[in-house]
mmCIF file of C-alpha atoms in Angstrom:
data_model
loop_
_atom_site.group_PDB
_atom_site.id
_atom_site.type_symbol
_atom_site.label_atom_id
_atom_site.label_comp_id
_atom_site.label_asym_id
_atom_site.label_seq_id
_atom_site.Cartn_x
_atom_site.Cartn_y
_atom_site.Cartn_z
ATOM 1 C CA MET A 730 11.336 9.799 -20.557
ATOM 2 C CA THR A 731 8.058 8.471 -22.008
ATOM 3 C CA ASN A 732 4.903 9.475 -20.194
ATOM 4 C CA LYS A 733 2.998 6.642 -18.553
ATOM 5 C CA LYS A 734 -0.648 5.752 -19.007
ATOM 6 C CA TYR A 735 -2.453 6.522 -15.754
ATOM 7 C CA GLU A 736 -5.229 4.548 -14.107
ATOM 8 C CA PHE A 737 -8.355 6.512 -13.262
ATOM 9 C CA GLY A 738 -11.696 5.478 -11.807
ATOM 10 C CA ARG A 739 -11.409 1.700 -11.543
ATOM 11 C CA HIS A 740 -12.336 1.940 -7.860
ATOM 12 C CA GLU A 741 -15.812 3.141 -8.949
ATOM 13 C CA THR A 742 -15.344 6.000 -6.383
ATOM 14 C CA PHE A 743 -15.497 3.493 -3.493
ATOM 15 C CA SER A 744 -12.623 3.631 -1.035
ATOM 16 C CA LEU A 745 -11.328 0.333 0.308
ATOM 17 C CA ARG A 746 -13.657 -0.845 3.089
ATOM 18 C CA GLU A 747 -12.975 -2.923 6.178
ATOM 19 C CA GLY A 748 -13.523 -6.600 5.413
ATOM 20 C CA TRP A 749 -13.501 -6.276 1.621
ATOM 21 C CA LEU A 750 -10.132 -7.933 1.046
ATOM 22 C CA SER A 751 -11.184 -10.902 3.182
ATOM 23 C CA LYS A 752 -14.350 -11.215 1.087
ATOM 24 C CA GLY A 753 -12.294 -11.116 -2.097
ATOM 25 C CA LEU A 754 -9.843 -13.744 -0.853
ATOM 26 C CA ASP A 755 -12.640 -16.069 0.140
ATOM 27 C CA ARG A 756 -14.567 -15.605 -3.103
ATOM 28 C CA ILE A 757 -11.578 -16.301 -5.361
ATOM 29 C CA ARG A 758 -10.460 -19.251 -3.265
ATOM 30 C CA ASN A 759 -13.922 -20.822 -3.502
ATOM 31 C CA THR A 760 -14.773 -20.007 -7.132
ATOM 32 C CA ASN A 761 -11.403 -19.339 -8.821
ATOM 33 C CA ASP A 762 -12.716 -15.979 -10.017
ATOM 34 C CA LEU A 763 -14.076 -12.611 -8.946
ATOM 35 C CA THR A 764 -16.457 -10.730 -11.220
ATOM 36 C CA GLY A 765 -18.977 -7.940 -10.849
ATOM 37 C CA ASP A 766 -21.995 -10.050 -11.762
ATOM 38 C CA VAL A 767 -25.273 -10.303 -9.866
ATOM 39 C CA ASP A 768 -24.487 -13.692 -8.305
ATOM 40 C CA THR A 769 -21.188 -12.448 -6.890
ATOM 41 C CA ALA A 770 -22.807 -9.260 -5.603
ATOM 42 C CA ASP A 771 -25.541 -11.259 -3.858
ATOM 43 C CA GLU A 772 -23.056 -13.723 -2.399
ATOM 44 C CA LEU A 773 -20.841 -10.983 -0.977
ATOM 45 C CA GLY A 774 -23.676 -8.726 0.151
ATOM 46 C CA LEU A 775 -22.394 -5.836 -1.965
ATOM 47 C CA GLY A 776 -23.773 -3.819 -4.856
ATOM 48 C CA ARG A 777 -22.471 -4.609 -8.340
ATOM 49 C CA ASN A 778 -20.499 -1.361 -8.495
ATOM 50 C CA MET A 779 -18.948 -2.222 -5.141
ATOM 51 C CA VAL A 780 -17.934 -5.656 -6.431
ATOM 52 C CA ARG A 781 -16.285 -4.051 -9.464
ATOM 53 C CA SER A 782 -14.482 -1.789 -7.001
ATOM 54 C CA LEU A 783 -13.435 -4.828 -4.975
ATOM 55 C CA VAL A 784 -11.979 -6.411 -8.132
ATOM 56 C CA PHE A 785 -9.795 -3.330 -8.501
ATOM 57 C CA TRP A 786 -8.727 -3.344 -4.853
ATOM 58 C CA MET A 787 -7.787 -7.015 -4.987
ATOM 59 C CA GLU A 788 -5.575 -6.409 -8.009
ATOM 60 C CA ALA A 789 -4.137 -3.107 -6.776
ATOM 61 C CA THR A 790 -3.075 -4.548 -3.412
ATOM 62 C CA GLY A 791 -1.280 -7.438 -5.091
ATOM 63 C CA LEU A 792 -3.763 -10.093 -3.990
ATOM 64 C CA ALA A 793 -5.376 -11.041 -7.318
ATOM 65 C CA GLU A 794 -3.969 -11.626 -10.785
ATOM 66 C CA ARG A 795 -5.722 -11.818 -14.137
ATOM 67 C CA THR A 796 -5.506 -15.107 -16.005
ATOM 68 C CA GLY A 797 -7.495 -16.295 -18.990
ATOM 69 C CA GLY A 798 -10.114 -13.620 -18.516
ATOM 70 C CA GLY A 799 -10.632 -14.485 -14.833
ATOM 71 C CA ARG A 800 -8.741 -13.814 -11.621
ATOM 72 C CA VAL A 801 -6.720 -16.035 -9.322
ATOM 73 C CA LEU A 802 -5.028 -15.454 -5.992
ATOM 74 C CA SER A 803 -1.487 -14.173 -6.248
ATOM 75 C CA ASP A 804 1.352 -15.959 -4.502
ATOM 76 C CA LEU A 805 1.153 -13.389 -1.693
ATOM 77 C CA ALA A 806 -2.621 -13.856 -1.410
ATOM 78 C CA SER A 807 -2.280 -17.630 -1.137
ATOM 79 C CA ARG A 808 0.122 -17.190 1.761
ATOM 80 C CA LEU A 809 -2.124 -14.591 3.362
ATOM 81 C CA ALA A 810 -5.215 -16.784 2.935
ATOM 82 C CA ASP A 811 -3.449 -19.576 4.829
ATOM 83 C CA LYS A 812 -2.016 -17.468 7.632
ATOM 84 C CA ASP A 813 -4.289 -14.461 8.112
ATOM 85 C CA PRO A 814 -7.451 -14.585 5.963
ATOM 86 C CA HIS A 815 -9.262 -12.047 8.153
ATOM 87 C CA PHE A 816 -6.399 -9.536 8.326
ATOM 88 C CA GLU A 817 -6.014 -9.830 12.072
ATOM 89 C CA PHE A 818 -2.255 -9.181 11.936
ATOM 90 C CA SER A 819 -0.956 -5.769 10.902
ATOM 91 C CA ILE A 820 1.671 -7.337 8.613
ATOM 92 C CA SER A 821 -1.108 -8.264 6.160
ATOM 93 C CA THR A 822 -2.354 -4.678 5.929
ATOM 94 C CA TRP A 823 1.200 -3.360 5.554
ATOM 95 C CA PHE A 824 1.855 -5.719 2.638
ATOM 96 C CA ALA A 825 -1.399 -4.668 0.954
ATOM 97 C CA HIS A 826 -0.403 -1.014 1.393
ATOM 98 C CA LEU A 827 3.085 -1.718 0.029
ATOM 99 C CA TYR A 828 1.746 -3.175 -3.205
ATOM 100 C CA LEU A 829 -0.849 -0.415 -3.618
ATOM 101 C CA ALA A 830 1.629 2.420 -3.028
ATOM 102 C CA ARG A 831 4.027 0.875 -5.578
ATOM 103 C CA ARG A 832 1.344 0.681 -8.281
ATOM 104 C CA GLY A 833 2.726 2.969 -10.972
ATOM 105 C CA GLY A 834 0.547 5.437 -12.827
ATOM 106 C CA THR A 835 -1.879 5.887 -9.945
ATOM 107 C CA VAL A 836 -2.838 8.478 -7.371
ATOM 108 C CA TRP A 837 -1.490 6.139 -4.673
ATOM 109 C CA SER A 838 2.031 6.004 -6.105
ATOM 110 C CA TRP A 839 2.010 9.746 -6.733
ATOM 111 C CA PHE A 840 0.865 10.565 -3.212
ATOM 112 C CA PHE A 841 3.486 8.520 -1.384
ATOM 113 C CA ASN A 842 6.364 9.103 -3.805
ATOM 114 C CA ASP A 843 5.879 12.579 -5.204
ATOM 115 C CA PHE A 844 3.563 14.671 -3.039
ATOM 116 C CA ARG A 845 5.631 16.571 -0.527
ATOM 117 C CA GLY A 846 2.825 18.304 1.311
ATOM 118 C CA GLY A 847 3.182 18.367 5.097
ATOM 119 C CA GLY A 848 -0.109 19.820 6.220
ATOM 120 C CA PHE A 849 -2.473 20.408 3.305
ATOM 121 C CA ASP A 850 -6.105 20.828 2.372
ATOM 122 C CA ARG A 851 -8.089 18.907 -0.251
ATOM 123 C CA ALA A 852 -7.860 21.655 -2.895
ATOM 124 C CA THR A 853 -4.074 21.851 -2.591
ATOM 125 C CA CYS A 854 -3.789 18.093 -3.009
ATOM 126 C CA VAL A 855 -6.031 18.114 -6.095
ATOM 127 C CA GLU A 856 -4.055 20.936 -7.673
ATOM 128 C CA ALA A 857 -0.741 19.170 -7.048
ATOM 129 C CA PHE A 858 -2.039 15.934 -8.587
ATOM 130 C CA HIS A 859 -3.457 17.887 -11.529
ATOM 131 C CA ARG A 860 -0.029 19.418 -12.231
ATOM 132 C CA HIS A 861 1.602 16.007 -11.969
ATOM 133 C CA VAL A 862 -0.849 14.388 -14.394
ATOM 134 C CA ARG A 863 -0.435 17.231 -16.919
ATOM 135 C CA GLN A 864 3.329 16.677 -16.892
ATOM 136 C CA HIS A 865 3.602 12.887 -16.627
ATOM 137 C CA ALA A 866 0.437 11.141 -17.851
ATOM 138 C CA ALA A 867 0.098 9.901 -21.423
ATOM 139 C CA ASN A 868 -3.694 10.020 -21.018
ATOM 140 C CA GLN A 869 -5.157 13.289 -19.798
ATOM 141 C CA THR A 870 -8.505 13.595 -18.037
ATOM 142 C CA THR A 871 -10.797 16.175 -16.475
ATOM 143 C CA ARG A 872 -10.295 17.916 -13.172
ATOM 144 C CA SER A 873 -13.484 16.323 -11.798
ATOM 145 C CA VAL A 874 -12.005 12.866 -12.405
ATOM 146 C CA LEU A 875 -8.852 13.894 -10.526
ATOM 147 C CA GLU A 876 -10.977 15.257 -7.690
ATOM 148 C CA ARG A 877 -12.611 11.826 -7.378
ATOM 149 C CA GLU A 878 -9.182 10.164 -7.329
ATOM 150 C CA ILE A 879 -8.065 12.389 -4.472
ATOM 151 C CA ALA A 880 -11.364 11.870 -2.639
ATOM 152 C CA CYS A 881 -10.883 8.093 -2.842
ATOM 153 C CA LEU A 882 -7.271 8.374 -1.686
ATOM 154 C CA LEU A 883 -8.173 10.495 1.324
ATOM 155 C CA ALA A 884 -11.104 8.278 2.295
ATOM 156 C CA THR A 885 -8.899 5.184 2.043
ATOM 157 C CA TYR A 886 -6.032 6.486 4.176
ATOM 158 C CA ALA A 887 -7.099 9.484 6.260
ATOM 159 C CA ALA A 888 -7.764 8.530 9.872
ATOM 160 C CA LYS A 889 -8.763 10.666 12.791
ATOM 161 C CA PRO A 890 -5.929 11.678 15.132
ATOM 162 C CA PRO A 891 -5.421 9.278 18.074
ATOM 163 C CA SER A 892 -7.084 11.829 20.366
ATOM 164 C CA GLU A 893 -10.357 11.456 18.427
ATOM 165 C CA ARG A 894 -12.279 8.226 18.921
ATOM 166 C CA ALA A 895 -13.283 6.405 15.732
ATOM 167 C CA ASN A 896 -16.852 5.202 15.294
ATOM 168 C CA PRO A 897 -16.794 1.386 15.052
ATOM 169 C CA GLU A 898 -20.168 1.482 13.248
ATOM 170 C CA ASP A 899 -18.737 3.592 10.409
ATOM 171 C CA LEU A 900 -19.232 1.445 7.291
ATOM 172 C CA THR A 901 -16.705 3.523 5.343
ATOM 173 C CA MET A 902 -13.806 2.610 7.631
ATOM 174 C CA SER A 903 -10.761 1.443 5.699
ATOM 175 C CA PRO A 904 -8.170 -1.060 6.964
ATOM 176 C CA PHE A 905 -5.495 1.454 5.986
ATOM 177 C CA HIS A 906 -6.758 3.920 8.602
ATOM 178 C CA ALA A 907 -5.068 1.743 11.220
ATOM 179 C CA LEU A 908 -1.645 2.415 9.686
ATOM 180 C CA GLY A 909 -1.851 6.074 10.689
ATOM 181 C CA LEU A 910 0.000 7.298 7.583
ATOM 182 C CA LEU A 911 -2.454 10.137 6.936
ATOM 183 C CA LEU A 912 -4.396 12.130 9.513
ATOM 184 C CA GLU A 913 -7.489 14.239 9.001
ATOM 185 C CA HIS A 914 -8.171 17.180 11.316
ATOM 186 C CA HIS A 915 -11.927 17.690 11.147
ATOM 187 C CA ASP A 916 -11.825 21.010 12.979
ATOM 188 C CA THR A 917 -9.663 22.611 10.266
ATOM 189 C CA GLY A 918 -10.438 20.416 7.253
ATOM 190 C CA ARG A 919 -6.739 19.829 6.782
ATOM 191 C CA PHE A 920 -4.718 16.644 6.378
ATOM 192 C CA GLU A 921 -1.144 15.683 7.168
ATOM 193 C CA LYS A 922 1.164 12.815 6.381
ATOM 194 C CA ALA A 923 2.337 11.195 9.597
ATOM 195 C CA ALA A 924 4.769 8.611 10.875
ATOM 196 C CA PRO A 925 3.046 5.242 11.366
ATOM 197 C CA LEU A 926 0.850 4.954 14.424
ATOM 198 C CA ASP A 927 2.562 1.679 15.393
ATOM 199 C CA PRO A 928 6.027 0.421 14.383
ATOM 200 C CA VAL A 929 6.323 -0.930 10.844
ATOM 201 C CA PRO A 930 6.712 -4.731 11.050
ATOM 202 C CA LEU A 931 10.325 -5.671 10.389
ATOM 203 C CA GLU A 932 9.426 -7.991 7.524
ATOM 204 C CA ALA A 933 7.284 -5.355 5.776
ATOM 205 C CA PHE A 934 10.328 -3.084 5.871
ATOM 206 C CA LEU A 935 12.511 -5.873 4.452
ATOM 207 C CA ALA A 936 9.998 -6.647 1.699
ATOM 208 C CA CYS A 937 10.025 -2.986 0.713
ATOM 209 C CA VAL A 938 13.838 -2.967 0.688
ATOM 210 C CA GLN A 939 13.840 -6.202 -1.340
ATOM 211 C CA MET A 940 11.635 -4.566 -3.969
ATOM 212 C CA VAL A 941 13.895 -1.501 -4.171
ATOM 213 C CA ILE A 942 16.923 -3.782 -4.586
ATOM 214 C CA LEU A 943 15.132 -5.657 -7.376
ATOM 215 C CA ASP A 944 14.229 -2.346 -9.033
ATOM 216 C CA ALA A 945 17.887 -1.298 -8.886
ATOM 217 C CA GLU A 946 19.053 -4.684 -10.229
ATOM 218 C CA THR A 947 21.741 -4.932 -7.597
ATOM 219 C CA ALA A 948 22.499 -7.020 -4.524
ATOM 220 C CA SER A 949 23.227 -4.149 -2.133
ATOM 221 C CA LEU A 950 22.109 -0.578 -1.625
ATOM 222 C CA PRO A 951 23.388 2.384 0.378
ATOM 223 C CA LEU A 952 21.137 3.034 3.354
ATOM 224 C CA SER A 953 20.713 6.558 1.999
ATOM 225 C CA ASP A 954 18.890 5.045 -1.010
ATOM 226 C CA LEU A 955 16.243 3.746 1.379
ATOM 227 C CA ILE A 956 15.370 7.396 1.921
ATOM 228 C CA SER A 957 15.894 8.954 -1.495
ATOM 229 C CA ARG A 958 14.841 6.309 -4.010
ATOM 230 C CA ARG A 959 11.384 6.005 -5.484
ATOM 231 C CA ASN A 960 9.294 3.398 -3.611
ATOM 232 C CA SER A 961 11.772 3.487 -0.728
ATOM 233 C CA PRO A 962 10.673 2.720 2.847
ATOM 234 C CA ALA A 963 11.034 6.398 3.723
ATOM 235 C CA ARG A 964 8.527 7.384 1.058
ATOM 236 C CA LEU A 965 6.018 4.543 1.268
ATOM 237 C CA PHE A 966 6.020 4.164 5.066
ATOM 238 C CA ASN A 967 6.540 7.822 6.086
ATOM 239 C CA ILE A 968 9.593 6.930 8.206
ATOM 240 C CA ASP A 969 12.768 8.937 8.708
ATOM 241 C CA GLY A 970 16.453 8.079 8.467
ATOM 242 C CA ASP A 971 16.821 7.245 12.154
ATOM 243 C CA THR A 972 13.932 4.772 11.954
ATOM 244 C CA ILE A 973 15.412 3.178 8.837
ATOM 245 C CA ASP A 974 18.759 2.870 10.601
ATOM 246 C CA ARG A 975 17.134 1.142 13.582
ATOM 247 C CA LEU A 976 15.157 -1.219 11.353
ATOM 248 C CA ALA A 977 18.261 -2.074 9.335
ATOM 249 C CA HIS A 978 20.260 -2.964 12.449
ATOM 250 C CA ARG A 979 17.343 -4.941 13.868
ATOM 251 C CA SER A 980 17.134 -6.820 10.565
ATOM 252 C CA VAL A 981 20.756 -7.907 10.915
ATOM 253 C CA GLU A 982 20.156 -9.020 14.509
ATOM 254 C CA ILE A 983 17.181 -11.185 13.504
ATOM 255 C CA TYR A 984 18.095 -12.283 9.992
ATOM 256 C CA GLY A 985 21.882 -12.076 9.856
ATOM 257 C CA LYS A 986 22.112 -15.855 9.483
ATOM 258 C CA GLU A 987 19.717 -15.657 6.518
ATOM 259 C CA GLY A 988 21.998 -13.172 4.771
ATOM 260 C CA VAL A 989 20.924 -9.685 5.832
ATOM 261 C CA GLN A 990 24.137 -7.702 6.153
ATOM 262 C CA LEU A 991 25.244 -4.150 6.823
ATOM 263 C CA ALA A 992 28.662 -3.019 5.633
ATOM 264 C CA LEU A 993 30.700 0.165 5.593
ATOM 265 C CA LEU A 994 32.271 0.971 2.225
ATOM 266 C CA GLY A 995 34.336 4.086 2.786
ATOM 267 C CA SER A 996 31.852 6.476 4.360
ATOM 268 C CA THR A 997 28.827 4.712 2.875
ATOM 269 C CA ARG A 998 26.805 2.150 4.797
ATOM 270 C CA THR A 999 25.146 -0.467 2.622
ATOM 271 C CA ILE A 1000 22.538 -3.146 3.190
ATOM 272 C CA THR A 1001 22.531 -6.546 1.501
ATOM 273 C CA LEU A 1002 19.591 -8.949 1.518
ATOM 274 C CA PRO A 1003 19.425 -12.641 0.656
ATOM 275 C CA ASN A 1004 18.127 -13.613 -2.777
ATOM 276 C CA VAL A 1005 14.497 -14.236 -1.790
ATOM 277 C CA ARG A 1006 11.178 -12.988 -3.125
ATOM 278 C CA PRO A 1007 9.563 -10.014 -1.346
ATOM 279 C CA GLN A 1008 6.567 -12.152 -0.342
ATOM 280 C CA ASP A 1009 8.899 -14.629 1.379
ATOM 281 C CA TRP A 1010 9.308 -12.043 4.125
ATOM 282 C CA TYR A 1011 5.601 -12.417 4.861
ATOM 283 C CA ASP A 1012 6.124 -16.080 5.774
ATOM 284 C CA LEU A 1013 9.251 -15.217 7.748
ATOM 285 C CA HIS A 1014 7.235 -12.790 9.872
ATOM 286 C CA PHE A 1015 4.951 -15.581 11.077
ATOM 287 C CA LYS A 1016 7.898 -17.895 11.580
ATOM 288 C CA ARG A 1017 9.512 -15.233 13.787
ATOM 289 C CA ILE A 1018 6.424 -14.574 15.905
ATOM 290 C CA GLY A 1019 5.557 -18.257 16.127
ATOM 291 C CA GLY A 1020 2.330 -18.083 14.106
#
């Protein structure tokens, strides 16, 4: 298997901040581009390095695409801009997370797919990523660069436990903190992957399944693949087999007429989805909730 070129440092060491994706959506929609120039920085109220970081975050979360040297809104972003431009609904944040965690050759994909740490400290996480890069990256880099990648990852995802009140004035707050996928225990300096703080929206689950089905180039998958496969809901959403089973049955209840089916082939349960694009589930979420 050929090693993959890895992506390092495009975030300019800035973790994703609350409100940034809304700024990026609005800027591209109004100007048909997003660049790290002085005018854009002044317009958005950010430093130039922060704007360059925002360009990365827009691309990495599946909201912006490069075209002719500039950037345009993706199909998903156009839908999101119409329905939830200020990220008031959790489905929008879940979709952004889904695209980021699937971005191959990055610390994000490694962390959710390959890092098996339960409770861990920063040094352990850095060392594990360092080993992974040595074995799988076509482009090697220094340990300090990898430390910055891990620092950005932790700042982007690590939230305080529910028992600790967050500071609403904290300008480094990330929208992904609300997902509750990674907790930071300040008293011990340790972190832990966690089940989502609130239930994963049904359509985010189905979009994730749709992507796995497309990856597998098949129409149906065993439910066990939704746990074991790379980029599966179990890995990207930190959910267990029982939760996947409940979501799969709920999907049939809600979307059986659209073609979501569960079947038993011998001793293997399989799930089949209709032939739609993953982002179509975003629209279906708002249709279901009446938005």
